[in-house]
Amino acid sequence: MQQARHILKSTFGYDHFRHHQAEIIRSLIEGHDVLTLMPTGGGKSICYQLPALIRSGTAIVVSPLIALMQNQVDALKQLGIRAEFLNSALHPGEQRLVENNFLAGDIDLLYMAPERLLNEHTLNIINQCDISLFAIDEAHCVSQWGHDFRKEYQQLSLLHSRFPNVPRIALTATADQRTRNEIIEQLSLRQAKVFINSFDRPNIHYAIAESGNSRDALWQFIAQNHAEDAGIVYCLSRKNVEVTAEWLNKKGRTALPYHAGLGQDIRQRNQQRFLREDGVIIVATIAFGMGIDKPDVRFVAHMNLPKNIESYYQETGRAGRDGDPSDAWMSYGLKDVINLRMFTENSEAEEQFKRMMLQKTDAMLGFCELTSCRRQALLAYFGEVLEQPCGNCDNCMNPPETWDATIATQKALSCIYRTHERFGTHYIIDILTGKDDERIRRNSHDKLSTFDIGGEHTSVEWRGIFRQLIAHGYLATDSEGYGVLKLTEKSWPLLKRTKTPQTVMLRKLRKISKTKKKKTSSATRVMLQTLSAQDQSLFEQLRQLRSRLAKEQNVPPYVIFPDKTLTEMAIIKPVSASQMLDISGVGETKLNRYGDTFLHEISRAVTSNCKI
Ligand code: ADP
Ligand code: ZN
């Protein structure tokens, strides 16, 4: 382990192991199988990269996404590690070269997709080589129930039977018990040591806005908190992706669309720009994101409700892998609630599966309407207990007010009852607020006892009330998809005013204040706030230098140094190689490669400041 600690510092530039890293690494070095569940950004990669450098032979890393292997290999090469990948992006000549190097024992880590690994040609080569370990990344891809299911992953148990003496490590950021059991079963990992980390992502601020006009709300969120940061905006439809991207561009941001309807080359190009340029926003359907390992995504915004909490956790988890403050922001409204419910109701799935989906929808809606700490609820969903409210979510920082909405609920339900459950929210609200409307008169609904009994709330407030009533199950929508409101079992006790009186507590509409700033702001800004003006300008200079170097080598900037490392440099202003080595994220290879250039830039800035 001493050697492991030494490599952690000299190669990766870090002083301490995080979470279970040390135990995992020790287990692998000793030759045990390992299953590790760690949240995104927890530091999974080092768990197999470091043992790969210590054990003899080549480590084979199975990864589902060809597009991302390049970045992982680039990052390792920057650290002076002999890493390669084998996939269809290589020309036959390049491929042979990699294979020869592999056979010669000149590769520390070799990345490949499962289908490549499983073909006989590759297996034959592996047979002839010394293998240090197998790392199976994104191991939840074996799960048939997950959204990332990959058939080939299920055949990876073959590694166990063919190479029984090579230790294997399976890694995932998916938290639920069911997936965990599937991984153990499918990959024959019953003997494996299991390391489960907390799934909390303390650096992510969770917030959910109830906004009708979500695009304006989105802009307000971005402009206030992430004026220059990279982020992901998720939309439900391809069309919305296009429109939103264009709209953000008009607002002056670089925003690129990504969805399955775009050509492969456009998608590839947009993804590369997102990874390689600073401050790009990607607007995408959920087709985007698996395996994206960009560490400095500062926000993930949802323009629609994700379909369940698992997806929400996974998608928001793409923010802040580097551990710096980041935002998970979502905007949702009445229409989203109706759509999500309808989507589940109308699904053609088997009864049992549908029931499960309905439960998940309920959980998601409940999460949105929550009045207590979101992080506590999110972790509780995955079976984890957080003792105290987190202090870093919208409900903690700005507790929502609730009000007794029993009477309003009764008015609403009664109005639906009296119109025979045949109308949607718009119409019902018009009756409640006594709108002068042709259709209402034609239906003689202006004669109803519920006509004009809801004038104490505006239409907007009523929409909020209906949204919450649907979310909480006091109302349902029809299964035909017209948005017709139906009473539910939960409605009747309120309608009948039974002896056991029920109260319905709802949250008050939050006023979006234009001026109020959030307490925690974007990471870059928080870091910069702690920097003096001079340090800030040095940080900017270092960032530009990094951009230049990254462009020259055609790699993403964070592969050279993460923001955190540049911030430390700007504060400490090292003047020698040994001081440079003390900066987190600077190991020996990077010192050799970039030390002088950055030292020079720092000294130049310091002297020019002295002159002023
Ligand atoms: P994951 O694959 O779990 O999402 P990564 O392996 O990409 O996470 O690690 C996330 C970030 O944390 C990377 O920038 C990585 O270099 C950094 N990191 C990992 N381990 C440590 C550590 N022990 N000390 C400091 N930074 C670390
Ligand atoms: Zn909280």
XYZ file of C-alpha atoms and ligand atoms in Angstrom:
640
model
C 0.000 0.000 0.000
C 2.936 2.262 0.483
C 3.620 1.929 -3.199
C -0.015 2.739 -3.924
C 0.194 5.891 -1.831
C 3.368 6.878 -3.565
C 1.791 6.475 -7.012
C -1.299 8.385 -5.898
C 0.945 11.365 -5.203
C 3.578 11.025 -7.885
C 1.340 10.073 -10.802
C -2.078 11.474 -9.945
C -0.930 14.332 -7.750
C -3.286 13.554 -4.842
C -2.445 13.322 -1.159
C -5.189 11.108 0.216
C -7.431 8.287 -0.846
C -11.111 9.011 -0.838
C -13.972 6.881 0.506
C -13.129 3.190 0.096
C -10.440 3.695 -2.530
C -7.633 2.380 -0.323
C -9.495 -0.811 0.661
C -10.622 -1.455 -2.897
C -7.126 -1.021 -4.220
C -5.688 -3.282 -1.563
C -8.236 -6.005 -2.356
C -7.418 -5.922 -6.046
C -3.684 -5.932 -5.490
C -4.179 -8.996 -3.323
C -6.129 -10.616 -6.146
C -9.713 -10.471 -4.846
C -12.775 -9.689 -6.933
C -14.512 -6.439 -6.060
C -17.898 -4.852 -6.617
C -17.977 -1.149 -5.938
C -20.944 1.188 -5.859
C -19.927 4.773 -5.692
C -21.732 7.882 -6.819
C -20.630 9.692 -9.940
C -17.579 11.752 -9.198
C -16.696 9.515 -6.267
C -13.415 8.521 -7.853
C -14.052 5.081 -9.291
C -11.384 5.152 -11.978
C -8.407 5.284 -9.634
C -9.719 2.093 -7.997
C -8.599 0.055 -11.006
C -6.066 2.408 -12.600
C -3.766 2.317 -9.619
C -3.715 -1.484 -9.136
C -3.177 -1.737 -12.896
C 0.100 0.106 -12.381
C 1.153 -2.066 -9.480
C 0.150 -5.572 -10.583
C 2.111 -7.067 -13.410
C 0.524 -7.240 -16.849
C -2.126 -5.272 -18.676
C -5.474 -4.271 -17.180
C -8.446 -4.695 -19.487
C -11.137 -2.075 -18.980
C -14.565 -2.885 -20.354
C -16.504 0.244 -21.108
C -19.791 0.526 -23.014
C -19.178 3.696 -24.949
C -16.621 3.796 -27.710
C -16.966 7.559 -28.057
C -15.625 8.134 -24.583
C -12.685 5.776 -24.537
C -10.621 8.311 -26.372
C -11.026 10.869 -23.599
C -10.199 8.389 -20.884
C -7.093 7.286 -22.713
C -6.082 10.896 -23.405
C -6.369 11.709 -19.712
C -4.228 8.716 -18.728
C -1.583 9.521 -21.293
C -1.341 13.002 -19.830
C -0.377 11.319 -16.575
C 2.329 9.356 -18.334
C 0.409 6.091 -18.153
C 0.603 3.653 -21.064
C -3.075 3.449 -22.003
C -4.696 2.475 -25.301
C -8.066 1.456 -26.623
C -9.194 -1.090 -29.147
C -12.321 -0.191 -31.066
C -13.747 0.384 -34.499
C -12.511 3.985 -34.540
C -9.005 2.651 -35.187
C -7.693 1.848 -38.656
C -6.597 -1.766 -39.156
C -2.967 -0.635 -39.031
C -3.410 1.234 -35.751
C -5.264 -1.722 -34.371
C -2.442 -4.106 -35.165
C -0.007 -1.753 -33.539
C -2.010 -1.714 -30.319
C -2.352 -5.480 -30.401
C 1.382 -5.885 -30.859
C 2.124 -3.551 -27.988
C -0.334 -5.496 -25.915
C 1.371 -8.785 -26.797
C 4.731 -7.249 -25.992
C 3.458 -6.264 -22.537
C 3.868 -2.555 -23.206
C 0.389 -1.426 -22.190
C -0.791 -0.731 -18.637
C -4.469 -0.198 -19.381
C -6.363 -1.316 -22.443
C -9.940 -0.100 -22.985
C -12.472 -1.947 -25.091
C -16.204 -2.441 -25.535
C -17.661 -5.775 -24.406
C -18.364 -7.012 -27.939
C -14.711 -6.503 -28.818
C -13.544 -8.310 -25.731
C -15.874 -11.219 -26.364
C -14.776 -12.000 -29.882
C -12.530 -15.021 -30.284
C -9.702 -13.075 -31.887
C -9.389 -10.796 -28.850
C -9.831 -13.625 -26.373
C -7.014 -15.468 -28.097
C -4.671 -12.540 -27.727
C -5.664 -12.103 -24.104
C -4.815 -15.749 -23.573
C -1.261 -15.068 -24.621
C -0.824 -11.996 -22.428
C -0.218 -11.323 -18.794
C -3.438 -9.724 -17.480
C -3.344 -7.728 -14.246
C -7.088 -7.348 -13.806
C -10.414 -6.893 -15.551
C -12.355 -3.730 -14.776
C -16.011 -3.763 -15.802
C -17.141 -0.165 -15.854
C -20.817 0.868 -15.857
C -21.589 -2.622 -14.609
C -25.307 -1.827 -14.291
C -25.474 -2.373 -18.058
C -26.054 -6.049 -17.232
C -29.404 -5.135 -15.742
C -32.360 -5.904 -17.966
C -34.472 -3.460 -16.007
C -32.157 -0.535 -16.319
C -32.226 1.937 -19.189
C -28.625 1.191 -20.161
C -29.078 -2.518 -20.751
C -26.384 -4.074 -22.973
C -26.866 -7.664 -24.012
C -23.124 -8.320 -24.300
C -22.576 -7.357 -20.692
C -24.399 -10.486 -19.631
C -21.803 -12.633 -21.352
C -18.979 -11.130 -19.346
C -19.286 -13.892 -16.760
C -17.177 -15.742 -19.290
C -14.177 -13.823 -17.960
C -14.584 -15.605 -14.686
C -14.641 -19.067 -16.240
C -11.865 -18.424 -18.754
C -9.539 -16.425 -16.547
C -10.323 -17.607 -13.027
C -7.096 -16.248 -11.573
C -7.414 -12.701 -12.821
C -9.151 -10.409 -10.307
C -12.176 -8.520 -11.566
C -13.681 -5.268 -10.406
C -17.199 -4.217 -11.381
C -18.068 -0.563 -10.926
C -21.324 1.351 -11.064
C -22.968 4.541 -9.877
C -26.407 2.967 -9.796
C -27.684 2.647 -6.292
C -30.563 0.247 -6.078
C -30.483 -3.164 -4.486
C -32.043 -4.944 -7.415
C -29.335 -3.839 -9.840
C -26.681 -4.740 -7.317
C -28.006 -8.295 -7.047
C -28.226 -8.619 -10.799
C -24.609 -7.562 -11.216
C -23.484 -10.117 -8.659
C -25.514 -12.883 -10.310
C -24.820 -12.088 -13.941
C -21.117 -11.481 -13.533
C -20.526 -14.353 -11.098
C -19.300 -12.044 -8.379
C -20.645 -13.920 -5.379
C -17.155 -14.096 -3.889
C -16.457 -10.445 -4.500
C -15.811 -7.942 -1.762
C -18.546 -5.351 -1.944
C -17.908 -1.690 -1.207
C -20.907 0.580 -1.054
C -20.491 4.253 -0.635
C -23.012 6.848 0.357
C -24.826 8.055 -2.720
C -25.056 11.566 -1.456
C -23.674 14.229 -3.755
C -23.232 16.998 -1.215
C -21.895 19.497 -3.746
C -25.094 19.398 -5.812
C -27.751 21.953 -4.937
C -31.228 20.605 -5.753
C -33.988 22.996 -6.742
C -37.339 22.592 -8.428
C -39.168 25.602 -9.785
C -42.887 25.625 -10.423
C -42.815 27.720 -13.498
C -45.338 28.066 -16.236
C -43.047 29.689 -18.747
C -40.101 27.458 -18.207
C -37.807 28.931 -20.842
C -37.735 32.325 -19.134
C -37.236 30.640 -15.812
C -34.370 28.662 -17.325
C -32.722 31.795 -18.583
C -33.080 33.505 -15.263
C -31.480 30.517 -13.573
C -28.596 30.366 -16.037
C -27.951 34.091 -16.207
C -27.946 34.469 -12.429
C -25.896 31.446 -11.541
C -23.976 30.155 -14.503
C -23.242 33.017 -16.822
C -20.107 31.343 -18.162
C -20.377 27.750 -17.041
C -20.813 24.518 -18.938
C -24.109 22.737 -18.374
C -26.665 20.286 -19.707
C -30.289 21.197 -20.416
C -32.613 18.201 -20.790
C -35.792 18.496 -22.865
C -38.355 15.826 -23.580
C -38.796 16.251 -27.322
C -36.333 16.682 -30.163
C -38.159 19.762 -31.305
C -37.832 21.367 -27.906
C -34.148 20.551 -27.927
C -33.697 22.440 -31.187
C -35.824 25.402 -30.195
C -34.228 25.772 -26.782
C -30.695 25.527 -28.162
C -31.424 28.193 -30.728
C -33.011 30.401 -28.127
C -30.010 30.125 -25.815
C -27.756 30.990 -28.726
C -29.782 34.126 -29.329
C -29.251 34.980 -25.689
C -25.542 34.901 -26.364
C -24.568 31.468 -25.084
C -22.927 28.683 -27.052
C -25.657 26.037 -26.924
C -25.546 22.872 -29.016
C -28.363 20.405 -29.654
C -28.051 16.654 -29.151
C -30.744 14.070 -29.872
C -31.129 10.763 -31.671
C -32.641 12.454 -34.732
C -29.404 14.269 -35.568
C -26.793 12.609 -37.760
C -24.066 10.663 -36.031
C -21.418 13.157 -37.140
C -23.301 16.169 -35.778
C -23.902 14.459 -32.484
C -20.274 13.479 -32.268
C -19.123 16.994 -33.109
C -21.418 18.648 -30.573
C -20.391 16.247 -27.872
C -16.722 16.879 -28.615
C -17.208 20.642 -28.455
C -19.011 20.282 -25.155
C -16.087 18.275 -23.808
C -13.319 20.364 -25.290
C -14.411 23.958 -25.112
C -15.051 25.933 -21.963
C -18.564 27.070 -21.116
C -20.627 25.186 -23.707
C -24.247 24.301 -22.947
C -25.556 21.093 -24.446
C -29.324 20.913 -24.947
C -30.341 17.298 -25.206
C -32.897 14.566 -24.881
C -32.011 11.828 -22.457
C -30.145 10.192 -25.341
C -27.220 12.239 -24.092
C -25.075 11.637 -21.108
C -24.249 8.058 -20.272
C -20.605 7.842 -19.437
C -19.969 11.540 -20.009
C -17.035 12.097 -17.731
C -16.644 15.838 -18.079
C -15.836 16.813 -14.510
C -16.760 20.504 -14.644
C -20.405 20.404 -15.722
C -21.725 23.086 -13.408
C -25.448 22.606 -13.878
C -28.015 20.140 -15.130
C -31.395 21.661 -15.935
C -34.552 19.661 -16.595
C -37.219 21.369 -18.655
C -39.580 18.449 -18.037
C -40.068 15.890 -15.347
C -37.810 12.855 -15.588
C -39.925 9.718 -15.550
C -38.712 8.471 -12.211
C -36.365 9.274 -9.368
C -33.695 6.888 -10.644
C -33.442 8.859 -13.883
C -33.506 12.152 -12.019
C -30.641 11.048 -9.803
C -28.621 9.724 -12.699
C -29.140 12.739 -14.943
C -28.545 15.353 -12.252
C -25.526 13.336 -11.168
C -23.693 14.453 -14.287
C -23.183 17.816 -12.611
C -20.169 18.459 -10.454
C -18.105 15.307 -10.778
C -15.120 17.318 -9.651
C -16.797 17.855 -6.295
C -17.241 21.607 -6.717
C -20.610 23.299 -6.078
C -23.089 22.601 -8.870
C -26.793 22.910 -9.543
C -29.543 20.455 -10.351
C -32.425 22.636 -11.438
C -35.806 21.634 -12.752
C -38.825 23.476 -13.953
C -42.179 21.803 -14.005
C -45.837 22.650 -14.217
C -49.321 21.271 -14.434
C -48.862 19.972 -17.945
C -45.825 17.912 -16.969
C -47.730 16.254 -14.173
C -50.621 15.374 -16.474
C -48.285 14.101 -19.176
C -46.263 11.915 -16.892
C -49.367 10.375 -15.350
C -50.891 9.832 -18.760
C -47.723 8.300 -20.103
C -47.739 5.706 -17.360
C -51.465 5.021 -17.582
C -51.322 4.541 -21.317
C -48.300 2.325 -21.378
C -49.012 -1.030 -22.904
C -46.849 -2.817 -20.419
C -47.963 -5.782 -18.412
C -50.069 -5.074 -15.379
C -47.314 -5.775 -12.878
C -44.775 -3.632 -14.682
C -47.314 -0.867 -15.051
C -48.031 -0.907 -11.344
C -44.340 -0.532 -10.678
C -44.158 2.368 -13.117
C -47.129 4.033 -11.442
C -45.417 3.789 -8.091
C -42.310 5.335 -9.550
C -44.320 8.147 -11.105
C -45.956 8.786 -7.752
C -42.585 8.916 -6.073
C -41.274 11.386 -8.648
C -44.297 13.666 -8.319
C -44.140 13.434 -4.565
C -40.507 14.474 -4.720
C -41.414 17.579 -6.722
C -44.137 18.638 -4.315
C -42.073 17.951 -1.238
C -41.942 20.667 1.392
C -39.036 19.186 3.343
C -35.376 18.541 2.497
C -34.987 17.128 -1.007
C -31.703 15.401 -0.318
C -33.133 13.524 2.642
C -35.984 12.316 0.427
C -33.717 11.427 -2.466
C -31.382 9.371 -0.298
C -34.290 7.777 1.549
C -35.587 6.591 -1.805
C -32.354 4.661 -2.224
C -32.553 3.341 1.326
C -30.085 5.731 2.885
C -30.705 7.858 5.961
C -29.482 11.431 6.165
C -29.913 12.494 9.780
C -30.205 16.237 9.274
C -31.761 18.374 6.545
C -28.999 19.174 4.112
C -29.036 22.951 4.020
C -28.203 22.843 0.321
C -31.534 22.411 -1.453
C -34.291 24.881 -2.265
C -36.559 23.632 0.509
C -33.815 23.893 3.122
C -32.626 27.305 2.021
C -35.984 28.815 1.359
C -38.595 26.717 3.164
C -41.884 26.634 1.272
C -44.971 27.824 3.070
C -47.954 25.540 3.199
C -51.603 26.420 3.585
C -54.791 24.613 4.433
C -56.311 23.963 1.029
C -59.128 21.708 2.194
C -61.900 24.081 1.155
C -60.331 24.879 -2.204
C -59.902 21.155 -2.800
C -63.526 20.507 -1.962
C -64.622 23.223 -4.365
C -62.477 21.781 -7.129
C -63.565 18.185 -6.599
C -67.169 19.169 -6.335
C -66.984 21.108 -9.585
C -65.552 18.065 -11.345
C -68.224 15.866 -9.842
C -71.000 18.190 -10.952
C -69.702 18.328 -14.497
C -69.604 14.507 -14.582
C -65.820 14.133 -14.867
C -65.861 15.165 -18.506
C -63.582 18.232 -18.629
C -59.950 19.255 -18.303
C -58.318 21.726 -15.921
C -58.743 24.809 -18.097
C -62.475 24.506 -18.273
C -62.913 23.572 -14.624
C -60.835 26.577 -13.581
C -62.961 28.799 -15.817
C -66.088 27.586 -14.041
C -64.544 28.014 -10.608
C -63.441 31.541 -11.369
C -66.789 32.409 -12.997
C -65.474 33.183 -16.439
C -67.861 34.730 -18.925
C -67.568 32.055 -21.583
C -69.747 30.894 -24.449
C -69.090 27.196 -23.900
C -69.860 27.435 -20.207
C -73.160 29.137 -20.963
C -74.015 26.618 -23.665
C -73.474 23.786 -21.186
C -75.479 25.723 -18.563
C -72.504 25.384 -16.277
C -72.948 28.973 -15.230
C -75.980 27.684 -13.320
C -73.970 25.232 -11.277
C -73.536 25.832 -7.561
C -69.791 25.688 -8.108
C -69.801 28.453 -10.722
C -67.741 31.405 -9.542
C -67.053 30.014 -6.085
C -63.289 30.089 -6.459
C -62.632 33.781 -7.055
C -60.323 33.972 -4.043
C -57.607 32.342 -6.188
C -56.317 33.483 -9.551
C -56.240 31.075 -12.496
C -52.517 30.674 -12.035
C -53.007 29.750 -8.405
C -55.702 27.276 -9.364
C -53.349 25.619 -11.813
C -50.882 25.171 -8.985
C -53.630 23.678 -6.834
C -54.687 21.236 -9.549
C -51.091 20.284 -10.218
C -50.617 19.386 -6.590
C -53.944 17.573 -6.331
C -53.003 15.403 -9.298
C -49.503 14.902 -7.979
C -50.850 13.814 -4.605
C -53.443 11.513 -6.168
C -56.574 13.452 -5.160
C -57.317 13.649 -8.865
C -56.429 11.580 -11.887
C -56.543 12.226 -15.587
C -58.361 10.047 -18.093
C -56.480 7.269 -19.759
C -57.447 8.358 -23.271
C -55.038 11.220 -23.179
C -57.386 14.206 -23.335
C -56.449 15.495 -19.918
C -59.979 15.007 -18.589
C -59.983 15.136 -14.804
C -61.308 12.130 -12.905
C -62.063 11.650 -9.253
C -60.125 9.005 -7.365
C -60.611 6.934 -4.236
C -58.800 9.652 -2.375
C -61.332 12.248 -3.567
C -64.410 10.749 -2.004
C -63.725 11.314 1.690
C -63.262 14.999 0.894
C -66.349 15.282 -1.255
C -68.580 13.553 1.221
C -67.250 15.468 4.189
C -67.051 12.311 6.244
C -67.026 12.280 10.003
C -63.276 11.979 10.113
C -62.423 15.344 8.649
C -59.431 15.454 6.353
C -57.229 18.382 5.715
C -55.281 18.936 2.563
C -52.114 20.946 3.009
C -50.561 22.349 -0.160
C -47.516 24.445 -0.811
C -47.903 28.091 -1.573
C -46.892 29.308 -4.967
C -43.353 30.554 -4.767
C -42.804 33.974 -6.092
C -39.799 34.037 -8.346
C -37.876 37.021 -7.139
C -35.838 38.690 -9.801
C -33.271 40.170 -7.511
C -32.656 37.564 -4.859
C -29.449 35.653 -5.399
C -28.894 32.165 -4.210
C -26.460 31.730 -1.369
C -24.332 29.150 -3.056
C -23.421 30.195 -6.505
C -21.597 28.477 -9.312
C -18.406 26.742 -8.366
C -16.205 28.895 -10.476
C -17.805 31.938 -8.965
C -17.484 30.640 -5.419
C -13.848 29.904 -6.047
C -13.337 33.228 -7.696
C -15.075 35.053 -4.870
C -12.476 33.666 -2.547
C -9.767 34.929 -4.852
C -8.549 38.482 -4.730
C -8.914 40.528 -7.898
C -5.272 39.880 -8.784
C -5.548 36.163 -8.193
C -8.663 36.150 -10.300
C -6.920 37.673 -13.231
C -4.052 35.205 -12.807
C -6.586 32.385 -12.764
C -8.013 33.672 -16.041
C -4.534 33.813 -17.560
C -3.823 30.256 -16.479
C -7.132 29.178 -17.902
C -6.262 30.698 -21.247
C -2.879 29.054 -21.192
C -4.570 25.742 -20.482
C -6.993 26.304 -23.364
C -4.094 26.932 -25.723
C -2.245 23.801 -24.643
C -5.415 21.735 -24.916
C -6.099 22.952 -28.431
C -2.563 22.172 -29.540
C -2.906 18.598 -28.373
C -6.552 18.215 -29.289
C -7.602 17.160 -25.803
C -10.188 18.593 -23.358
C -8.777 21.356 -21.107
C -9.596 19.511 -17.852
C -7.329 16.687 -18.955
C -4.404 19.078 -18.580
C -5.424 20.480 -15.186
C -8.838 20.790 -13.522
C -10.107 24.235 -12.424
C -9.349 23.342 -8.838
C -5.664 22.937 -9.627
C -5.565 26.266 -11.470
C -7.284 27.988 -8.546
C -4.717 26.624 -6.136
C -1.936 27.810 -8.429
C -3.470 31.278 -8.569
C -3.618 31.505 -4.782
C -0.325 29.869 -3.851
C 1.704 31.147 -6.821
C 4.397 28.473 -6.706
C 7.875 29.619 -7.714
C 9.656 26.272 -7.879
C 9.092 22.748 -9.135
C 8.823 21.394 -5.628
C 6.199 23.981 -4.674
C 4.362 23.101 -7.852
C 4.299 19.436 -6.806
C 2.478 20.416 -3.618
C -0.489 21.596 -5.637
C -3.315 19.048 -5.741
C -3.574 17.497 -9.197
C 0.083 18.000 -10.118
C 2.010 14.740 -10.355
C 5.496 14.149 -11.735
C 4.565 13.642 -15.366
C 2.463 16.768 -15.466
C 5.164 18.678 -13.657
C 7.641 17.630 -16.331
C 5.258 18.440 -19.089
C 3.697 21.684 -17.944
C 5.528 22.777 -14.809
C 7.843 25.260 -16.519
C 5.158 26.761 -18.719
C 2.837 27.409 -15.797
C 5.643 28.576 -13.480
C 6.687 31.012 -16.148
C 3.178 32.371 -16.601
C 2.777 32.768 -12.838
C 6.107 34.553 -12.409
C 5.330 36.860 -15.330
C 2.006 37.808 -13.763
C 3.591 38.369 -10.372
C 6.331 40.652 -11.753
C 3.943 42.669 -13.843
C 1.749 43.163 -10.771
C 4.742 44.372 -8.778
C 5.489 46.948 -11.437
C 1.979 48.359 -11.076
P -16.242 8.503 -11.183
O -15.740 7.608 -12.281
O -16.510 7.803 -9.901
O -17.394 9.352 -11.594
P -13.684 9.749 -11.438
O -12.879 8.530 -11.270
O -13.808 10.342 -12.783
O -15.129 9.533 -10.823
O -13.167 10.843 -10.417
C -13.780 12.080 -10.270
C -12.741 13.149 -10.008
O -12.164 12.999 -8.710
C -11.586 13.107 -10.996
O -11.263 14.417 -11.354
C -10.480 12.423 -10.187
O -9.206 12.765 -10.656
C -10.745 12.966 -8.799
N -10.225 12.077 -7.748
C -10.343 10.738 -7.672
N -9.750 10.263 -6.567
C -9.241 11.332 -5.918
C -8.513 11.495 -4.685
N -8.182 10.461 -3.914
N -8.142 12.754 -4.344
C -8.482 13.818 -5.110
N -9.157 13.729 -6.266
C -9.543 12.495 -6.671
Zn -32.101 19.978 1.970
